[in-house]
Amino acid sequence: MSAEPLFTLTAGPVQPSAETIRALATPVYDQFDPYFLELYESTVENLRIAMGVSTAPVILHGEAVLGLEAAAASLIARDDVVLNLASGVYGKGYGYWAARYCKELLEIEVPYNQVINPNDVEQMFRKRPDIAIVAVVHSETPSGTLNPVREIAAVCARYGALLIVDAVSSFGATEVDFEGWPADLVVVGPQKALGGPPGLSLLYVSDRAWKKIEDNPDAPVASMLSISDWRNAHLASVKFPFTPSITEIYALNSTIAQYLREGPKAAWARHTRVANAVQAGLLGMGLELWPEKREHCSPALTAFKLPTGCTGAAVRAHARAHYGVMISGGYGELTDSLLRIGHMGPTAYPVFAAVGISAVGQSMRDLGVNVDVGAGVSAAMSAVSTFTK
Ligand SMILES: *Cc1c(COP(=O)(O)O)cnc(C)c1O
């Protein structure tokens, strides 16, 4: 068996902190034990505070894809026109779910090294004021880009459409302004910038979205895809529809406590700072960022182009085997185009920028690609010390 990695710098799931790992070791008590009932209720209350929202979020007991699919199944009714915004693999994929439930699917697709232009969304609404629901990914993890959701949400609000947001990898790394944007159904994952293990979907549902779900005769009930089944399940007085993922709740309780202790603004600044350092390091080494414009880079991870002379698979395998560092390759359509260094949650600290840059750079050199590792590390570290924001 392979040795365990020394450093996991992937695009998620992340390697949780020691505090989270200790929480995972809590004994599994019965779901109706008062200890667990109170822990669940207070975890949801702390999550509400962490999200900065006024209504209780809903936890679904499966990895974030469950929440994303449940959002489409619950919110989209059979006579709805849906506009899907695709600037990457996850955005494109959302259209396939949406198409299952809606009357008509419209799509704006841009090259995966770009972000959605809010003016294009506005143009689409002018042509099609009957659009009822829009779906967008905030941080497009496979491309390392961040969509301008605030501006997109403002357009949706002007035309009265509901907005579904995949904020799985952005929440915790940057501001997700649920009620301010506003968004209507937002899915967050604990395994990215919050630094928890994968296994839960955390959902913000606006009052308007609840109304739409209640009015949708096709919205799932008594189903793994049901959001309504879990609406009040956090209350100790309400029975769980089925057994919750008890251990995952222990971990979530811990990660949210850590996030609130640090403070959301400090956590966002930490991610932005390390993202800036990793970008500077890659550029300093002589590589190119994948996103067309640096200002479109996600604070959660950095995607960069593969130079000629090596494959992504070879660089990743070499970095893992020789330096113990696990990084991510391209995903879906982007498999052979890029590599990704994650800087989420417990790895969003400056020293990991140096680790990621040196492992990537030296692996490329070992494989015969001429990059300047020293210049990369130096650029990353001086970006850390001069960064102000
Ligand atoms: C991680 C992630 C998900 C969850 O999908 P997996 O493929 O199961 O990891 C969904 N959306 C985004 C943007 C993500 O980063």
XYZ file of C-alpha atoms and ligand atoms in Angstrom:
404
model
C 0.000 0.000 0.000
C 1.188 3.555 -0.719
C 2.431 5.680 2.130
C -0.009 8.306 3.348
C 0.468 11.747 1.755
C 2.464 14.339 3.669
C 0.387 17.203 2.278
C -3.038 17.182 0.671
C -3.247 20.311 -1.482
C -6.102 19.212 -3.699
C -9.257 20.931 -4.884
C -11.151 19.062 -2.180
C -12.017 17.168 -0.173
C -9.479 18.714 2.180
C -7.634 17.106 5.047
C -9.535 18.286 8.136
C -7.870 19.939 11.132
C -6.864 17.962 14.226
C -9.817 19.484 16.083
C -12.247 18.179 13.462
C -10.627 14.747 13.482
C -11.089 14.583 17.254
C -14.781 15.443 16.820
C -15.096 12.593 14.305
C -13.990 10.210 17.055
C -17.007 11.046 19.268
C -18.958 7.844 19.963
C -22.013 7.284 17.800
C -25.003 7.862 20.079
C -28.616 7.183 19.221
C -30.187 9.826 17.001
C -32.871 10.461 19.639
C -30.463 10.685 22.536
C -30.883 14.173 24.071
C -27.132 14.758 23.654
C -27.384 14.300 19.892
C -30.713 16.158 19.537
C -29.237 19.205 21.268
C -25.987 18.977 19.303
C -27.883 18.831 16.002
C -30.088 21.776 16.904
C -27.171 23.920 18.023
C -25.110 22.923 14.949
C -27.869 24.224 12.668
C -28.168 27.404 14.734
C -24.399 27.988 14.482
C -24.523 27.257 10.758
C -27.291 29.868 10.427
C -25.050 32.386 12.194
C -22.061 31.391 10.039
C -24.156 31.876 6.910
C -25.446 35.198 8.242
C -29.048 34.341 7.368
C -32.370 34.703 9.170
C -33.921 31.287 8.464
C -32.618 27.924 9.641
C -30.519 26.186 6.983
C -31.321 22.587 6.057
C -28.864 19.714 6.206
C -29.230 16.844 3.738
C -27.353 13.688 4.589
C -25.228 13.073 1.559
C -22.255 14.731 -0.120
C -22.988 18.119 -1.774
C -24.138 16.569 -5.046
C -27.231 15.374 -3.146
C -28.056 18.971 -2.223
C -27.486 20.197 -5.783
C -29.721 17.532 -7.270
C -32.335 18.043 -4.537
C -32.393 21.772 -5.302
C -33.248 21.060 -8.957
C -35.821 18.398 -8.068
C -37.558 20.529 -5.433
C -37.507 24.001 -6.898
C -37.985 23.386 -10.615
C -41.579 22.671 -11.628
C -42.662 21.051 -14.889
C -43.839 24.337 -16.446
C -40.706 26.339 -15.559
C -38.254 27.898 -17.983
C -34.750 27.580 -16.494
C -31.630 29.517 -17.477
C -28.454 27.577 -16.747
C -25.170 29.499 -16.621
C -22.261 27.291 -17.617
C -18.698 28.532 -17.194
C -17.270 25.178 -16.226
C -17.813 21.479 -15.635
C -20.167 21.856 -12.653
C -22.181 24.618 -14.303
C -22.577 22.546 -17.457
C -23.538 19.529 -15.379
C -26.268 21.430 -13.568
C -28.085 21.855 -16.858
C -28.495 18.092 -17.163
C -30.269 17.935 -13.795
C -32.365 21.011 -14.507
C -33.446 19.576 -17.876
C -35.016 16.594 -16.117
C -37.498 18.765 -14.248
C -38.208 21.875 -16.334
C -40.302 22.685 -19.407
C -37.467 24.386 -21.250
C -33.771 24.784 -20.555
C -31.916 27.836 -21.810
C -28.181 28.080 -21.402
C -25.420 30.644 -21.548
C -22.122 28.872 -21.971
C -18.709 30.542 -22.019
C -15.230 29.025 -22.444
C -14.173 27.405 -19.192
C -11.338 29.863 -18.586
C -13.843 32.739 -18.445
C -16.674 33.771 -16.134
C -20.324 34.612 -16.842
C -20.938 38.195 -17.939
C -23.978 39.636 -16.071
C -24.832 41.707 -19.170
C -25.364 38.491 -21.132
C -27.781 37.363 -18.424
C -29.618 40.688 -18.720
C -29.819 40.269 -22.518
C -31.272 36.797 -22.102
C -33.968 38.076 -19.708
C -34.901 40.792 -22.225
C -35.499 38.104 -24.824
C -37.056 35.650 -22.407
C -38.836 37.384 -19.507
C -40.549 34.046 -18.807
C -37.378 32.637 -17.193
C -38.444 31.471 -13.711
C -35.204 30.036 -12.348
C -31.490 30.683 -12.949
C -28.681 28.353 -11.863
C -25.040 29.356 -11.421
C -21.856 28.028 -9.800
C -20.040 30.541 -7.587
C -16.541 29.027 -7.430
C -16.153 26.769 -10.501
C -13.709 24.368 -8.876
C -12.594 22.525 -12.056
C -11.566 25.855 -13.673
C -10.472 27.771 -10.566
C -12.733 30.704 -11.429
C -15.210 32.773 -9.414
C -18.427 33.962 -11.056
C -19.771 37.471 -10.297
C -22.845 36.156 -8.491
C -23.751 39.468 -6.850
C -24.230 41.122 -10.252
C -25.996 38.066 -11.686
C -28.329 37.923 -8.662
C -29.216 41.596 -9.107
C -30.351 40.871 -12.676
C -32.413 37.869 -11.527
C -34.037 39.951 -8.801
C -34.982 42.658 -11.329
C -36.793 40.070 -13.442
C -38.296 38.214 -10.473
C -36.489 34.917 -11.140
C -35.285 32.581 -8.409
C -31.559 31.882 -8.202
C -29.910 28.533 -7.418
C -26.228 28.854 -6.458
C -23.624 26.114 -6.126
C -21.452 27.623 -3.400
C -19.913 24.279 -2.474
C -16.306 25.433 -2.741
C -16.757 29.185 -2.176
C -18.421 29.227 1.230
C -15.719 29.780 3.811
C -13.236 31.080 1.242
C -15.079 34.253 0.298
C -18.323 36.080 1.002
C -21.489 34.223 0.052
C -24.113 36.920 0.577
C -27.180 34.661 0.718
C -29.825 37.257 1.566
C -28.005 40.301 0.252
C -27.355 39.135 -3.316
C -30.156 37.767 -2.983
C -30.044 34.034 -3.722
C -32.857 31.547 -3.183
C -31.371 28.091 -2.922
C -27.687 27.848 -2.132
C -25.768 24.618 -1.638
C -22.633 24.532 0.513
C -20.281 21.626 1.159
C -18.363 21.116 4.399
C -15.424 19.419 2.646
C -13.971 22.420 0.844
C -13.129 25.782 2.455
C -14.772 24.858 5.771
C -12.220 22.075 6.084
C -14.580 19.254 7.061
C -15.045 15.746 5.680
C -17.367 15.104 2.707
C -20.774 13.675 3.531
C -23.312 16.476 4.027
C -25.113 19.118 1.963
C -25.808 22.429 3.693
C -28.685 24.353 2.142
C -29.871 27.912 2.460
C -33.499 28.198 1.311
C -35.091 31.660 0.991
C -38.729 32.289 1.969
C -39.532 32.628 -1.731
C -37.904 29.303 -2.460
C -39.855 27.589 0.347
C -43.068 28.967 -1.137
C -42.088 27.704 -4.596
C -41.255 24.252 -3.196
C -44.589 24.106 -1.319
C -46.447 25.046 -4.498
C -44.546 22.541 -6.651
C -46.608 19.332 -6.881
C -43.529 17.479 -8.175
C -41.222 18.473 -5.283
C -40.007 15.213 -3.682
C -41.324 14.144 -0.280
C -40.475 10.941 1.605
C -37.323 10.822 -0.547
C -33.571 11.231 -0.219
C -34.035 14.205 -2.583
C -36.590 15.914 -0.331
C -35.602 19.247 1.178
C -39.040 19.675 2.808
C -38.669 16.430 4.805
C -35.727 17.983 6.667
C -37.063 21.531 6.977
C -37.711 21.356 10.730
C -35.679 18.273 11.551
C -33.098 20.342 13.428
C -35.659 21.080 16.164
C -35.211 18.669 19.052
C -39.028 18.322 19.220
C -39.305 17.154 15.572
C -38.470 13.599 14.500
C -35.784 12.954 11.893
C -37.282 11.551 8.664
C -34.548 8.897 8.767
C -31.230 8.376 10.536
C -28.959 11.382 10.112
C -25.221 10.947 9.440
C -24.358 11.251 13.106
C -20.574 11.334 12.769
C -20.740 13.921 9.990
C -22.799 16.149 12.271
C -20.104 15.944 14.951
C -17.557 17.059 12.369
C -19.777 19.850 11.055
C -20.430 21.102 14.571
C -16.671 21.319 15.066
C -15.827 22.957 11.729
C -18.535 25.598 12.139
C -17.297 26.352 15.654
C -13.753 26.789 14.277
C -15.033 29.036 11.470
C -16.988 31.244 13.894
C -14.066 31.397 16.319
C -11.761 32.645 13.573
C -14.436 34.929 12.144
C -15.720 34.707 8.557
C -13.915 37.872 7.423
C -10.571 36.632 8.728
C -11.137 33.279 7.015
C -11.940 34.965 3.677
C -8.843 37.178 3.957
C -6.710 34.121 4.708
C -7.946 32.409 1.534
C -7.462 35.502 -0.632
C -3.965 36.001 0.697
C -2.803 32.450 -0.008
C -4.546 32.430 -3.420
C -2.633 35.557 -4.332
C 0.622 33.928 -3.187
C 0.022 30.742 -5.190
C -0.856 32.764 -8.303
C 2.309 34.852 -7.885
C 4.386 31.721 -7.330
C 3.151 29.973 -10.462
C 3.676 33.090 -12.555
C 7.095 33.651 -10.963
C 8.090 30.112 -11.901
C 7.206 30.803 -15.537
C 3.820 29.050 -15.708
C 0.490 30.509 -16.838
C -2.759 30.671 -14.890
C -5.718 28.856 -16.408
C -8.280 31.678 -15.955
C -8.039 34.234 -18.742
C -7.942 37.092 -16.222
C -6.217 36.916 -12.882
C -9.055 38.812 -11.185
C -11.388 35.932 -12.049
C -9.344 33.419 -10.020
C -11.141 31.629 -7.202
C -9.753 32.188 -3.697
C -10.279 28.483 -2.924
C -7.878 26.968 -5.445
C -5.599 27.903 -8.316
C -5.784 26.287 -11.746
C -2.807 26.656 -14.078
C -1.978 25.549 -17.594
C 0.132 22.506 -18.236
C 3.390 23.532 -19.914
C 4.493 21.560 -22.965
C 6.716 18.590 -22.267
C 4.770 16.886 -19.475
C 1.355 15.439 -18.767
C -0.760 16.395 -15.784
C -0.926 12.776 -14.689
C 2.892 12.496 -14.680
C 3.380 15.694 -12.648
C 0.768 14.656 -10.095
C 2.121 11.143 -9.731
C 5.688 12.458 -9.389
C 4.764 15.098 -6.791
C 2.913 12.461 -4.789
C 5.546 9.730 -5.051
C 8.691 11.835 -4.558
C 7.516 14.716 -2.396
C 4.421 13.316 -0.678
C 2.281 16.141 -2.043
C -1.124 15.395 -3.515
C -2.469 17.988 -5.977
C -5.447 17.873 -8.355
C -5.550 17.413 -12.091
C -8.101 18.704 -14.531
C -11.637 17.384 -14.244
C -14.124 16.395 -16.914
C -13.401 18.189 -20.189
C -10.388 19.890 -18.589
C -8.508 16.700 -17.676
C -5.603 17.211 -20.059
C -5.419 21.009 -19.926
C -4.526 22.015 -16.411
C -3.430 21.226 -12.867
C -4.862 22.590 -9.651
C -3.427 23.489 -6.263
C -6.101 23.701 -3.580
C -5.798 26.183 -0.714
C -8.914 25.585 1.285
C -9.642 25.555 4.982
C -6.693 24.134 6.930
C -4.346 24.528 3.936
C -5.163 28.175 3.277
C -1.999 29.316 5.048
C 1.099 30.871 3.397
C 3.488 28.000 4.102
C 1.337 25.699 1.969
C 1.854 28.023 -0.988
C 5.585 27.300 -0.726
C 4.917 23.567 -0.402
C 2.604 23.502 -3.436
C 4.841 25.643 -5.633
C 8.013 23.716 -4.794
C 6.369 20.296 -5.251
C 4.852 21.262 -8.612
C 7.958 23.088 -9.811
C 10.520 20.479 -8.788
C 8.347 17.682 -10.210
C 8.246 19.496 -13.543
C 12.009 19.974 -13.461
C 12.525 16.296 -12.626
C 10.389 15.502 -15.685
C 12.518 17.758 -17.875
C 10.403 20.921 -17.984
C 12.350 24.100 -17.485
C 10.712 26.104 -14.698
C 12.443 28.269 -12.103
C 11.425 26.742 -8.770
C 13.391 29.201 -6.652
C 11.879 32.208 -8.417
C 8.424 30.683 -7.909
C 8.825 30.120 -4.176
C 10.372 33.541 -3.763
C 7.530 35.227 -5.666
C 4.943 33.358 -3.591
C 6.535 34.274 -0.289
C 7.087 37.915 -1.125
C 3.454 38.102 -2.260
C 2.508 36.909 1.225
C 4.542 39.519 3.032
C 3.443 42.430 0.833
C -0.221 41.425 0.584
C -2.651 43.972 1.972
C -6.383 43.513 1.734
C -16.796 19.745 -4.702
C -17.853 20.394 -5.465
C -19.098 19.795 -5.634
C -19.359 18.411 -5.096
O -19.071 17.529 -6.107
P -18.105 16.279 -6.083
O -17.805 16.029 -7.523
O -18.868 15.161 -5.468
O -16.886 16.628 -5.284
C -20.050 20.479 -6.331
N -19.821 21.709 -6.849
C -18.641 22.324 -6.704
C -18.440 23.681 -7.282
C -17.624 21.686 -6.010
O -16.421 22.286 -5.846
